[in-house]
JSON list of C-alpha atoms and ligand atoms in Angstrom, two decimals:
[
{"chain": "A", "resi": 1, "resn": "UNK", "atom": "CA", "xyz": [215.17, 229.15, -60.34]},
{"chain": "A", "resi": 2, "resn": "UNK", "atom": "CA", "xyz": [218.91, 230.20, -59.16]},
{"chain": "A", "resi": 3, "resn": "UNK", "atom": "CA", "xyz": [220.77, 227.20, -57.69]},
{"chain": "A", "resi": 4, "resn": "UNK", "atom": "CA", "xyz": [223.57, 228.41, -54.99]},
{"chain": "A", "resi": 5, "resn": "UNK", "atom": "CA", "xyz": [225.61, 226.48, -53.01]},
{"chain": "A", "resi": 6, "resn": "UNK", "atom": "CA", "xyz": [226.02, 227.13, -49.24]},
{"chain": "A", "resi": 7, "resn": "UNK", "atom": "CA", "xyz": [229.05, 225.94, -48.46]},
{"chain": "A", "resi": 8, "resn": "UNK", "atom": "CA", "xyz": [232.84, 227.15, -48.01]},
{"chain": "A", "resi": 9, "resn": "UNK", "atom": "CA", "xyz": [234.14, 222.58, -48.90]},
{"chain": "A", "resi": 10, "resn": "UNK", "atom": "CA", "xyz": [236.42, 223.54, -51.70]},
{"chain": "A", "resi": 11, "resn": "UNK", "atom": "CA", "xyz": [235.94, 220.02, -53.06]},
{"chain": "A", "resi": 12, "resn": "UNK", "atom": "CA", "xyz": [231.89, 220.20, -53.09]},
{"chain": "A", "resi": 13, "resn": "UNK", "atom": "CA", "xyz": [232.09, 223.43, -54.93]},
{"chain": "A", "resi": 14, "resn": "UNK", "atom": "CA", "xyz": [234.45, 222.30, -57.51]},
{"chain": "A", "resi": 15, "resn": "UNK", "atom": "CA", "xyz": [232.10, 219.12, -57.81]},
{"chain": "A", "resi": 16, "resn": "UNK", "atom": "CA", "xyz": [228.69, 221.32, -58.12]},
{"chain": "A", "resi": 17, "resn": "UNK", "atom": "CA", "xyz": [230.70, 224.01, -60.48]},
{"chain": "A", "resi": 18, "resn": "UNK", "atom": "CA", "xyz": [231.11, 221.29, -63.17]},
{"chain": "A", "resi": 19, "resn": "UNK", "atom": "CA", "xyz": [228.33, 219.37, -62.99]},
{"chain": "A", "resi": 20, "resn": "UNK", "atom": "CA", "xyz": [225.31, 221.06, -61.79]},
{"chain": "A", "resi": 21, "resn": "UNK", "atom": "CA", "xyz": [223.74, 224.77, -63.18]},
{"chain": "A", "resi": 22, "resn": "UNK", "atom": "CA", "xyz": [225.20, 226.74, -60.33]},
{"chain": "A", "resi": 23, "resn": "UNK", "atom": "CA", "xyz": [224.61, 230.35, -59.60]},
{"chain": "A", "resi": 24, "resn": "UNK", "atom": "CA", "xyz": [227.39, 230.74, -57.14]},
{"chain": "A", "resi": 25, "resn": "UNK", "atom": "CA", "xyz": [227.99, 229.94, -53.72]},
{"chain": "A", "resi": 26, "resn": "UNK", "atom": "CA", "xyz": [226.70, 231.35, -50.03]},
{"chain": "A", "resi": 27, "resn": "UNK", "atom": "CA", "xyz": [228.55, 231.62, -46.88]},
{"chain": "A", "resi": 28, "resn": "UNK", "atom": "CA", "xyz": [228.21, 232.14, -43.31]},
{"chain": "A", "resi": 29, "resn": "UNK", "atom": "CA", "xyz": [230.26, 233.29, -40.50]},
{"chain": "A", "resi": 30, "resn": "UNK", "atom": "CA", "xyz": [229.17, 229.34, -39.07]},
{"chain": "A", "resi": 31, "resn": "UNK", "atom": "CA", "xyz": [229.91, 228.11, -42.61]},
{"chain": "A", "resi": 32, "resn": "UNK", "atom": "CA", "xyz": [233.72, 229.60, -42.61]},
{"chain": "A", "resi": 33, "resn": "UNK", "atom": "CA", "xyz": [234.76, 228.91, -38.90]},
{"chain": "A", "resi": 34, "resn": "UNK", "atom": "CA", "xyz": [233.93, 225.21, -39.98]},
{"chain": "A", "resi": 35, "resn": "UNK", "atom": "CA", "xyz": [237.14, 224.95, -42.55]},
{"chain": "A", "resi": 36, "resn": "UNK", "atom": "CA", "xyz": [239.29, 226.33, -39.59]},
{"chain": "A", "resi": 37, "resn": "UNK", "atom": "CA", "xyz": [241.76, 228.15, -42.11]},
{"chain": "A", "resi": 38, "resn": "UNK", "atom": "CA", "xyz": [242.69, 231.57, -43.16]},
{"chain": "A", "resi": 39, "resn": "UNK", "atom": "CA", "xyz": [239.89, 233.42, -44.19]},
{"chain": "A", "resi": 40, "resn": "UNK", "atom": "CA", "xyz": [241.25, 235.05, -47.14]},
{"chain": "A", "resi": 41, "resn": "UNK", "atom": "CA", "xyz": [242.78, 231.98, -48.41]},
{"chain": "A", "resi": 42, "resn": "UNK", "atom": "CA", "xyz": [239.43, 229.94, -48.56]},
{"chain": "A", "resi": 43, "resn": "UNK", "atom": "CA", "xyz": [236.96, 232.76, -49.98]},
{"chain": "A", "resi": 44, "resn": "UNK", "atom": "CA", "xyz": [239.67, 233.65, -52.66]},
{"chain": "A", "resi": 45, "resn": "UNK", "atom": "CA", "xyz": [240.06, 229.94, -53.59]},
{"chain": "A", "resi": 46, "resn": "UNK", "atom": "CA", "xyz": [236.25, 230.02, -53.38]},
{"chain": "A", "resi": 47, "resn": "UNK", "atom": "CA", "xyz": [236.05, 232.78, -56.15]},
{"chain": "A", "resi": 48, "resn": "UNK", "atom": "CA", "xyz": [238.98, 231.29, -58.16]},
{"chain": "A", "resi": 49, "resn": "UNK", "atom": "CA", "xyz": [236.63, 227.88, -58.50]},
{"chain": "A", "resi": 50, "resn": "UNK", "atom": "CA", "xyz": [233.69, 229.82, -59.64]},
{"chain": "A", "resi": 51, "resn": "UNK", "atom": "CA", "xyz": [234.94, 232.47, -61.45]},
{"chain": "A", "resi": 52, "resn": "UNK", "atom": "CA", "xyz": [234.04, 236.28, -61.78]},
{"chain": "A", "resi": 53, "resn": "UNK", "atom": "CA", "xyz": [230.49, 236.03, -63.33]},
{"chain": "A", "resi": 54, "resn": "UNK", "atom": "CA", "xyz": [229.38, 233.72, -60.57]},
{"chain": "A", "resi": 55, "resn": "UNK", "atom": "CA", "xyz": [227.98, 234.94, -57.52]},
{"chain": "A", "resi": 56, "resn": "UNK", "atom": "CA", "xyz": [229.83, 235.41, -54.33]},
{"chain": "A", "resi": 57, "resn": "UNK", "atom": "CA", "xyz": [227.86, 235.93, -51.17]},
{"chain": "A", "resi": 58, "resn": "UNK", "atom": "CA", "xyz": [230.34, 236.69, -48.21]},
{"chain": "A", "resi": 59, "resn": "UNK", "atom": "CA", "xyz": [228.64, 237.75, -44.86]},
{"chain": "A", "resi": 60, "resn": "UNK", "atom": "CA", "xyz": [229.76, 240.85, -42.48]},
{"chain": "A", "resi": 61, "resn": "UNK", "atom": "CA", "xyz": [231.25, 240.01, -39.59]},
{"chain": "A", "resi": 62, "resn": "UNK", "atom": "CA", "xyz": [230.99, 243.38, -38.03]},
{"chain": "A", "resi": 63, "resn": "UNK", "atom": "CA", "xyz": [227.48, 245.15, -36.15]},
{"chain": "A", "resi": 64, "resn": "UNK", "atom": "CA", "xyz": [227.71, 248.69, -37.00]},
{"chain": "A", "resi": 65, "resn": "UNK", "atom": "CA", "xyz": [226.48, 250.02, -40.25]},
{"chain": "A", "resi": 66, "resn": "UNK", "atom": "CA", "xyz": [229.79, 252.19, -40.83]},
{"chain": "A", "resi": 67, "resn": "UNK", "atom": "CA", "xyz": [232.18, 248.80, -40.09]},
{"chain": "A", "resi": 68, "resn": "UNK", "atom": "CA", "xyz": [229.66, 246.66, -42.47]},
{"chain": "A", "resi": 69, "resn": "UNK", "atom": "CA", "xyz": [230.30, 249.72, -45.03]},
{"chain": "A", "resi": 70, "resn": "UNK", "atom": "CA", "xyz": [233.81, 249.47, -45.04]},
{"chain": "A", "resi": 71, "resn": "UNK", "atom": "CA", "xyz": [234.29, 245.62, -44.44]},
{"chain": "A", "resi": 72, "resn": "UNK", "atom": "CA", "xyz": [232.10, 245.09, -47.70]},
{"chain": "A", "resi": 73, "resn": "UNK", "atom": "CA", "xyz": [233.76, 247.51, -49.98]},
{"chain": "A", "resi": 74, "resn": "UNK", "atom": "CA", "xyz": [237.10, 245.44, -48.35]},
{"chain": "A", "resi": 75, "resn": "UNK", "atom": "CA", "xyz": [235.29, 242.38, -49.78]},
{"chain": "A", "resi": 76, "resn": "UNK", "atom": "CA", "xyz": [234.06, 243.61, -52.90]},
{"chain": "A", "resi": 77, "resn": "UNK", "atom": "CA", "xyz": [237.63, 245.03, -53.98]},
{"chain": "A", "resi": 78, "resn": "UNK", "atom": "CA", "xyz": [239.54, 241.57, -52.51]},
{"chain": "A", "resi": 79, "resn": "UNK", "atom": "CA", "xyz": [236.89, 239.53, -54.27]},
{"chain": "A", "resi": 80, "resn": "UNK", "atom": "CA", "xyz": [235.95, 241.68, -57.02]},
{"chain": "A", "resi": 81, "resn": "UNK", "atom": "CA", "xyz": [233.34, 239.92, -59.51]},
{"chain": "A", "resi": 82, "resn": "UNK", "atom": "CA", "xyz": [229.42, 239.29, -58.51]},
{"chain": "A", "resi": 83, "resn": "UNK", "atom": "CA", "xyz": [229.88, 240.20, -55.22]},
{"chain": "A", "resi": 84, "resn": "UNK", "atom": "CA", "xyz": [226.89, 240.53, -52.68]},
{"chain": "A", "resi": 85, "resn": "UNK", "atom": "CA", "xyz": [227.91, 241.21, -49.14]},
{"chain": "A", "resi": 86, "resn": "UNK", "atom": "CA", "xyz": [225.47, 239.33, -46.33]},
{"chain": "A", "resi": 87, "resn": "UNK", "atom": "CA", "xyz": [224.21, 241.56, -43.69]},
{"chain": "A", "resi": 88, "resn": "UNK", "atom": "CA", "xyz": [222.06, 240.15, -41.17]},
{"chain": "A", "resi": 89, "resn": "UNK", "atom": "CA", "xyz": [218.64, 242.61, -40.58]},
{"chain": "A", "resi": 90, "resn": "UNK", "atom": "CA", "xyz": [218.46, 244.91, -38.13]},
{"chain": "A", "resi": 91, "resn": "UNK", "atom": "CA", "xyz": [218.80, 249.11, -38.10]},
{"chain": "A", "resi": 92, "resn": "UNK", "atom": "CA", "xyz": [222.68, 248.52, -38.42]},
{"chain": "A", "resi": 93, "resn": "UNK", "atom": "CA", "xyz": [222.22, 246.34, -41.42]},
{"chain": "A", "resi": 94, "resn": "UNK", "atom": "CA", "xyz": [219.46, 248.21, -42.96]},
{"chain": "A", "resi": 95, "resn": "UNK", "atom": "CA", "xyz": [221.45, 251.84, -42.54]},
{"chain": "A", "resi": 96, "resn": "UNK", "atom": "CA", "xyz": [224.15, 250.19, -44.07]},
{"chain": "A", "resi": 97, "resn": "UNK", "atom": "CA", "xyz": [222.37, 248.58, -46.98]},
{"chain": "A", "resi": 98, "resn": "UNK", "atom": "CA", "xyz": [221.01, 251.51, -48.13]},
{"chain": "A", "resi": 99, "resn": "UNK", "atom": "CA", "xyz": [224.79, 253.06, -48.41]},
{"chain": "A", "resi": 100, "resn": "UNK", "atom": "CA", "xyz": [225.86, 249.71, -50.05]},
{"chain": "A", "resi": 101, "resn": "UNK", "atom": "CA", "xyz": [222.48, 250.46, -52.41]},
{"chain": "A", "resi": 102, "resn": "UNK", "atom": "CA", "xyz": [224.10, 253.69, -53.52]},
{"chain": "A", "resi": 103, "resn": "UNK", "atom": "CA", "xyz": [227.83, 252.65, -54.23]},
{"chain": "A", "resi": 104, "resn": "UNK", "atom": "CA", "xyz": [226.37, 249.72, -56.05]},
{"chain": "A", "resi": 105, "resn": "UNK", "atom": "CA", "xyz": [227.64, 247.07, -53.92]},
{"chain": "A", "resi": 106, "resn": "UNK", "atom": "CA", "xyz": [225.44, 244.37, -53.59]},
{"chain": "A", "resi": 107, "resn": "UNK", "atom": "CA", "xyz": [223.43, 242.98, -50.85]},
{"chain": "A", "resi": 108, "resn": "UNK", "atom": "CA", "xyz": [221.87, 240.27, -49.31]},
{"chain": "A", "resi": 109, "resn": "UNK", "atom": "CA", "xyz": [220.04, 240.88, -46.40]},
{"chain": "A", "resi": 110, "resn": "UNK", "atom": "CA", "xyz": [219.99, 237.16, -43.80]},
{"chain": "A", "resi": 111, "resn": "UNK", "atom": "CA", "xyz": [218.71, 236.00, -40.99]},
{"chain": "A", "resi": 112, "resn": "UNK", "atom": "CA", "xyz": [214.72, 236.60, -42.49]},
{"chain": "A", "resi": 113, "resn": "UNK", "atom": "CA", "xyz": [212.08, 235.41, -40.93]},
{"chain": "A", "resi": 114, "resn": "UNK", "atom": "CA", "xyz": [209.40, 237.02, -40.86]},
{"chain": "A", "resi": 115, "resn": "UNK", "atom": "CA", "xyz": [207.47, 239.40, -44.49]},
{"chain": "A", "resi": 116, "resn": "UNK", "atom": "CA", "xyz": [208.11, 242.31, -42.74]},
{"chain": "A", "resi": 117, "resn": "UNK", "atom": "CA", "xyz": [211.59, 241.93, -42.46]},
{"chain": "A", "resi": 118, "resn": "UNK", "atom": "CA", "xyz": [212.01, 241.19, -46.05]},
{"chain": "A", "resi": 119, "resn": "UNK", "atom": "CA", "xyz": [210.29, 243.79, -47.12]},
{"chain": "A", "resi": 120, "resn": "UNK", "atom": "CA", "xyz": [211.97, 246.17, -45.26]},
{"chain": "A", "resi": 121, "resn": "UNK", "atom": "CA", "xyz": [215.32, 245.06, -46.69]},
{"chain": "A", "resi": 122, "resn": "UNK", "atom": "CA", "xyz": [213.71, 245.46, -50.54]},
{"chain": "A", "resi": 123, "resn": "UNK", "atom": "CA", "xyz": [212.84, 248.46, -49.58]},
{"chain": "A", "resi": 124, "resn": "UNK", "atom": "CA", "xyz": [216.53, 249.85, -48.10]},
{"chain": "A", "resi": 125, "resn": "UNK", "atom": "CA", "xyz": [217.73, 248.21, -51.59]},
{"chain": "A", "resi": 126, "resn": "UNK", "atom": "CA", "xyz": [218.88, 244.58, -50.66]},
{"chain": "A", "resi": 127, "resn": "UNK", "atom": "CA", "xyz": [219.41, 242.89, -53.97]},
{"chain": "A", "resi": 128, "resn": "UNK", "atom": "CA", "xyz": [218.37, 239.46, -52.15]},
{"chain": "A", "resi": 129, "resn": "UNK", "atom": "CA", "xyz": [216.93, 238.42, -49.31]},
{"chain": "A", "resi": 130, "resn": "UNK", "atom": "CA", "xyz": [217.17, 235.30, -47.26]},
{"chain": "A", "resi": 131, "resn": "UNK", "atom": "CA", "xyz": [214.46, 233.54, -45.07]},
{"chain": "A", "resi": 132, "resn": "UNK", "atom": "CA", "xyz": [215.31, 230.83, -43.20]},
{"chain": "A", "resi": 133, "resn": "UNK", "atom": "CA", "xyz": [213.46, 227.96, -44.26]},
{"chain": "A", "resi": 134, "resn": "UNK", "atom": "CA", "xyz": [214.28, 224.79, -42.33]},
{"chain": "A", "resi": 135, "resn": "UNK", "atom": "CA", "xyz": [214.95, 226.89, -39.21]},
{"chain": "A", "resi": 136, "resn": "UNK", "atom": "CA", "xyz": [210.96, 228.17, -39.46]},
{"chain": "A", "resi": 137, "resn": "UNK", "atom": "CA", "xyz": [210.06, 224.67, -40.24]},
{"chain": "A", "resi": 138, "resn": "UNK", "atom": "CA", "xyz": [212.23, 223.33, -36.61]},
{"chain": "A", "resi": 139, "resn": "UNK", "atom": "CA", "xyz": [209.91, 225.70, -34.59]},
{"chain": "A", "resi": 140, "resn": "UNK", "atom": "CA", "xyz": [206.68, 224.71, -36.26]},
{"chain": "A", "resi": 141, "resn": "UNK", "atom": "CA", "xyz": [207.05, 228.17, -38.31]},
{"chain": "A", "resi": 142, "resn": "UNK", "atom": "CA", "xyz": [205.80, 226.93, -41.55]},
{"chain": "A", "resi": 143, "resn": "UNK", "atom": "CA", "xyz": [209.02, 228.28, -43.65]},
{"chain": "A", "resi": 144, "resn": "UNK", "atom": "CA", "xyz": [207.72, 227.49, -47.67]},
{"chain": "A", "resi": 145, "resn": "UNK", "atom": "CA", "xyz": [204.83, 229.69, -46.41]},
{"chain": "A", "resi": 146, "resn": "UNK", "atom": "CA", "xyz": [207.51, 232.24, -45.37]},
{"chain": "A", "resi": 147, "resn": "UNK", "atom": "CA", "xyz": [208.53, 232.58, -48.52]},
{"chain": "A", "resi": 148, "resn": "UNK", "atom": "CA", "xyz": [205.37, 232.39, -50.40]},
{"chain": "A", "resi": 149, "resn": "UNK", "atom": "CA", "xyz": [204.35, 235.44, -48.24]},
{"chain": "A", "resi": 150, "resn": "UNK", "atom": "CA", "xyz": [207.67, 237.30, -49.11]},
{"chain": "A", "resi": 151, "resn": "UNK", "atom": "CA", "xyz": [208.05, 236.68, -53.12]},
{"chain": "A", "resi": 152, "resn": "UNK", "atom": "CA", "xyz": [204.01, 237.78, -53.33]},
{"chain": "A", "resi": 153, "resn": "UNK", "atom": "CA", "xyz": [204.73, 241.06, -51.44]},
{"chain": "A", "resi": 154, "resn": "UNK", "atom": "CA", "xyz": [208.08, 241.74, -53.40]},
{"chain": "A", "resi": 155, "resn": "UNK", "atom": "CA", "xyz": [205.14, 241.11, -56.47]},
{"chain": "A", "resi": 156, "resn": "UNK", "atom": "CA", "xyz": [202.94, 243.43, -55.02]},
{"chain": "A", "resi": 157, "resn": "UNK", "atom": "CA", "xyz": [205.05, 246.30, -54.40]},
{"chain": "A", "resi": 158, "resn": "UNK", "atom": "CA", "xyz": [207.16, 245.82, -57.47]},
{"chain": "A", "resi": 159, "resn": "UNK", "atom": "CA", "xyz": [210.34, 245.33, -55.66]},
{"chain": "A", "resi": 160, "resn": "UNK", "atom": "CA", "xyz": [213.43, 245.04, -57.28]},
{"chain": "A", "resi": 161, "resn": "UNK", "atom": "CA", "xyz": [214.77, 242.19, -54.92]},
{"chain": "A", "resi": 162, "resn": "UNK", "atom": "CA", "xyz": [214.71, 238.58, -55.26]},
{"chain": "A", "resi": 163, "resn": "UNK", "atom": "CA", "xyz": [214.66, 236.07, -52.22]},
{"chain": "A", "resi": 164, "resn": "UNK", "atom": "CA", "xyz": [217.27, 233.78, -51.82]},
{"chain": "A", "resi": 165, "resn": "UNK", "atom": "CA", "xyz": [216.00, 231.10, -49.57]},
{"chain": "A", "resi": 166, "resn": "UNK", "atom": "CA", "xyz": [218.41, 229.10, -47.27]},
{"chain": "A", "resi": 167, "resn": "UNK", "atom": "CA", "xyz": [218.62, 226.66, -44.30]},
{"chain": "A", "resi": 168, "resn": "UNK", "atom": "CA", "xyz": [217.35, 223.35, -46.30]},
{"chain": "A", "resi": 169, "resn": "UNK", "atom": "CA", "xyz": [217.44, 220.36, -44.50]},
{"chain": "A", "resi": 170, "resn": "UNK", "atom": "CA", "xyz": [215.44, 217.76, -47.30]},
{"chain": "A", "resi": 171, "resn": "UNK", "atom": "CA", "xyz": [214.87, 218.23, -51.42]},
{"chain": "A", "resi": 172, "resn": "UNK", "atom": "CA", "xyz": [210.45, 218.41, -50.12]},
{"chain": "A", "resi": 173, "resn": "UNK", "atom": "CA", "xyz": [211.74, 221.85, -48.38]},
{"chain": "A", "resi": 174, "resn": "UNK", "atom": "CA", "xyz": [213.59, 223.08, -51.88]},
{"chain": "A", "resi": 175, "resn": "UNK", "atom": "CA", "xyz": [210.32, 221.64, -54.13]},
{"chain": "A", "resi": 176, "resn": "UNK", "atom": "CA", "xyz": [207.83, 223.51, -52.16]},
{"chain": "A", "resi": 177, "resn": "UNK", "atom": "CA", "xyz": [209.93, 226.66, -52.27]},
{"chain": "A", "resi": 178, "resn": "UNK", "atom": "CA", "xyz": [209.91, 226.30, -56.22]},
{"chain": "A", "resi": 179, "resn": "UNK", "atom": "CA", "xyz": [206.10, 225.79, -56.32]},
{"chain": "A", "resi": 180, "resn": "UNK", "atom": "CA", "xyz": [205.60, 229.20, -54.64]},
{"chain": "A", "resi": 181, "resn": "UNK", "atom": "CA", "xyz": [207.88, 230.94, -57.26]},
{"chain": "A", "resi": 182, "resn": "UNK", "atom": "CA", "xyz": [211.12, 231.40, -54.98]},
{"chain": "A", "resi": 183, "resn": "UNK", "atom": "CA", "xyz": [213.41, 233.10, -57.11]},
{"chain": "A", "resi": 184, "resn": "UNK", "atom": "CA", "xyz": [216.89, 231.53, -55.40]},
{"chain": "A", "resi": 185, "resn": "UNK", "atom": "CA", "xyz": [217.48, 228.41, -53.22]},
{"chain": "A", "resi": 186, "resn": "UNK", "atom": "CA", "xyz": [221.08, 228.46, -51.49]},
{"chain": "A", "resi": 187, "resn": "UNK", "atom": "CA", "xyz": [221.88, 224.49, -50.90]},
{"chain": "A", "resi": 188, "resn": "UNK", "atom": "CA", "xyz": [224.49, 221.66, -49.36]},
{"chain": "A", "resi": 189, "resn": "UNK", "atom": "CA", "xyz": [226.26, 219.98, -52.19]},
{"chain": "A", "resi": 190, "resn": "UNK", "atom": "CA", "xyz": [224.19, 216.75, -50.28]},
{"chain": "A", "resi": 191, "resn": "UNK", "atom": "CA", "xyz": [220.72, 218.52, -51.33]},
{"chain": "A", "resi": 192, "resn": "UNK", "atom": "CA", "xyz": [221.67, 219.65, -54.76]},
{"chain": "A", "resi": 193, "resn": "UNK", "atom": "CA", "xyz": [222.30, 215.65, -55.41]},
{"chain": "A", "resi": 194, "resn": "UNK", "atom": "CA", "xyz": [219.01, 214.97, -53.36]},
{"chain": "A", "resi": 195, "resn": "UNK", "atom": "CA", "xyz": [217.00, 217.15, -56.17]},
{"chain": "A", "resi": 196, "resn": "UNK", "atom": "CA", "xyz": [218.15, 214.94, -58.40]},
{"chain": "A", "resi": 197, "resn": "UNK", "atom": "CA", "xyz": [217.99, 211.67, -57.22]},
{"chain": "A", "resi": 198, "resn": "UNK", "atom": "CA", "xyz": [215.06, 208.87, -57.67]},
{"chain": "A", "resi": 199, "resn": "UNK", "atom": "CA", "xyz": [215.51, 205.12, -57.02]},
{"chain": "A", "resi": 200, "resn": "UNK", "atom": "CA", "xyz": [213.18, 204.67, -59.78]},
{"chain": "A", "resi": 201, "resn": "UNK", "atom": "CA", "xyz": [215.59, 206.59, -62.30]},
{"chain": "A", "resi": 202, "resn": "UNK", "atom": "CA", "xyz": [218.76, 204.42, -61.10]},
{"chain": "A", "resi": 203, "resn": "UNK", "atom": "CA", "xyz": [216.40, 201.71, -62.11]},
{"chain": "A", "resi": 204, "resn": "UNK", "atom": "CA", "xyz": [215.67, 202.72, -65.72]},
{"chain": "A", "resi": 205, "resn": "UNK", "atom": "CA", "xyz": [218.71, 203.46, -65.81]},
{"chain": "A", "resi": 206, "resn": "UNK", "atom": "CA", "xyz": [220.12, 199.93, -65.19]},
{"chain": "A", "resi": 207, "resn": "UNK", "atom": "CA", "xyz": [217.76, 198.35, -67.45]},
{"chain": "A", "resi": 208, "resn": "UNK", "atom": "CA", "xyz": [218.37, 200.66, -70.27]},
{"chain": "A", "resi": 209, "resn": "UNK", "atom": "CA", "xyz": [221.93, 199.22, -69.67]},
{"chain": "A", "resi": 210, "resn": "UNK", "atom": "CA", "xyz": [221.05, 195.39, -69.33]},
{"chain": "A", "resi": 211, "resn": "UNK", "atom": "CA", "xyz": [218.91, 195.40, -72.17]},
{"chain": "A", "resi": 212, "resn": "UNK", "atom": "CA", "xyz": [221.46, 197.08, -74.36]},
{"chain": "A", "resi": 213, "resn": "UNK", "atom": "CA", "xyz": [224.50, 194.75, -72.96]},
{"chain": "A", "resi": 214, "resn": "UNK", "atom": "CA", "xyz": [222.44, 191.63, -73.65]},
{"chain": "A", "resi": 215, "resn": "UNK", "atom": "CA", "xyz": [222.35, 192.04, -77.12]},
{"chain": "A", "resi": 216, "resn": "UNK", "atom": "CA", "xyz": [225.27, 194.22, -78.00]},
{"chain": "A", "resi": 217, "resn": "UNK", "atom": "CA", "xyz": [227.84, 193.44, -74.85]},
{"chain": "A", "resi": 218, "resn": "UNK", "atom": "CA", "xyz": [230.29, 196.26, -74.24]},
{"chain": "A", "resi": 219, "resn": "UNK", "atom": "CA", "xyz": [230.21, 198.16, -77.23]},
{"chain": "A", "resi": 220, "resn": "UNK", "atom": "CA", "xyz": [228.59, 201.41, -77.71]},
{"chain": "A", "resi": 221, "resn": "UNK", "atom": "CA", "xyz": [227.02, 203.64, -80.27]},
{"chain": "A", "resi": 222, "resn": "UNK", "atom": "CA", "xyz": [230.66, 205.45, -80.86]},
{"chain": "A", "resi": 223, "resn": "UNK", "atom": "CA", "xyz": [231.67, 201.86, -81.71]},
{"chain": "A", "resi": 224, "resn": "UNK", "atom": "CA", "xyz": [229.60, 200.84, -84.44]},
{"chain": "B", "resi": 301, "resn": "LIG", "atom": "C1", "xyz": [222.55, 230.94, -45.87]},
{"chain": "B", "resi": 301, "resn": "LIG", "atom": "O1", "xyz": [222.51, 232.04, -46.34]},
{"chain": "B", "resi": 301, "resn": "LIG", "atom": "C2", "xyz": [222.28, 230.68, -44.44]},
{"chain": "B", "resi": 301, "resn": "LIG", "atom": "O2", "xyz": [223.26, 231.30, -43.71]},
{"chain": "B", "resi": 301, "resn": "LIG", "atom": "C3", "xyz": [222.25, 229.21, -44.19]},
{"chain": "B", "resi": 301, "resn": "LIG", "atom": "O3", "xyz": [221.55, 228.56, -45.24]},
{"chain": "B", "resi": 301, "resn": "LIG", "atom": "C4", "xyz": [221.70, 228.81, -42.85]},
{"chain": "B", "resi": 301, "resn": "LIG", "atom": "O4", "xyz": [221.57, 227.41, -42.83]},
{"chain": "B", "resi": 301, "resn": "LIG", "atom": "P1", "xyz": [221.42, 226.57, -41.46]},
{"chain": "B", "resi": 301, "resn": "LIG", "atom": "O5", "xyz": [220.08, 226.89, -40.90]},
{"chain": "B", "resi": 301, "resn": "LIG", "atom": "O6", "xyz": [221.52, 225.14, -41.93]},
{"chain": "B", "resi": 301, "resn": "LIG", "atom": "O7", "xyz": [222.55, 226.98, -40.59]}
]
């Protein structure tokens, strides 16, 4: 499993960057216009946090495939590193992902909903692709099924694309999507600390502590 965070909060990706396993970070158009700042300034502090070996996912913000071609070598050469541009599907995206394919920059192809459209994208040469999970699951939609569907097909076919899947609202969403053999989850800094969290573990925790403190008081083993 790939952990990525999906979120442009420079203080939440500093957080997850030292203490969790990260893979990188996502954005979104919705995700930048949130830190109402310069664009530039955020996504380059963004890579600066993470580093050049961590991945970078920056979406288009243009509609036609020879503007998505240009604004993503742009991005790649401003943001150099793992780079993957986000391109939402559609015959724009898809002409332009296969022209990304061939200059080696990489892609992830969003907005996914449906098998079809995922495999379409493998098939232009989208590095990763990215169904909507919780957004499936708002409209009855079913989204761990989603992704079942897509990572067996990729199987199938022998596709060299992995899917990234996004939109999480609870940890239950992220756990199902790791039972089906999702390659990549993209999370909120609040989920990442969901997946982690049990009141039974703070628990343990605090009577490993009393226990210890009841006999031996403050000091610890670098004290003996
Ligand atoms: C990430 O790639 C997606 O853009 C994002 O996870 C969508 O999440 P939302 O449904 O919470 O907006």
């Amino acid at each position: 499993m790939i952990y990525i965070l999906d979120t442009a909060d420079l203080a939440a990706i500093k957080h997850c960057n030292e203490f969790y396993p990260l893979a990188g970070v996502t954005t979104n158009p919705s995700i930048i216009a949130k830190a109402k700042t310069d664009f530039w300034k955020l996504v380059k502090d963004i890579r600066a946090i993470i580093g050049e070996d961590k991945m970078l996912h920056v979406q288009t913000t243009q509609t036609k495939a020879e503007k998505i071609v240009e604004e993503a070598k742009l991005l790649k050469k401003e943001l150099g590193g793992e780079f993957y541009v986000k391109i939402p599907i559609g015959e724009e995206g898809l002409k332009a992902t296969m022209e990304l394919h061939k200059l080696g920059i990489g892609v992830t192809m969003t907005a996914i909903f449906t098998p079809t459209q995922a495999l379409m994208a493998a098939k232009a040469g989208a590095d990763f692709v990215a169904p909507y999970v919780n957004r499936l699951d708002n409209i009855i939609g079913d989204g761990t099924e989603v992704v079942a569907e897509i990572v067996n097909q990729l199987e199938i076919y022998g596709m060299d694309c992995k899917v990234l899947a996004a939109s999480f609202k609870n940890a239950e969403q992220v756990h199902k999507c790791a039972s089906v053999g999702c390659h990549s989850v993209t999370v909120t800094d609040d989920i990442m600390k969901l997946l982690i969290s049990h009141p039974m573990t703070d628990a343990a925790i605090q009577g490993f502590d009393k226990d210890w403190q009841g006999v031996y008081g403050e000091k610890t083993i670098l004290d003996f």
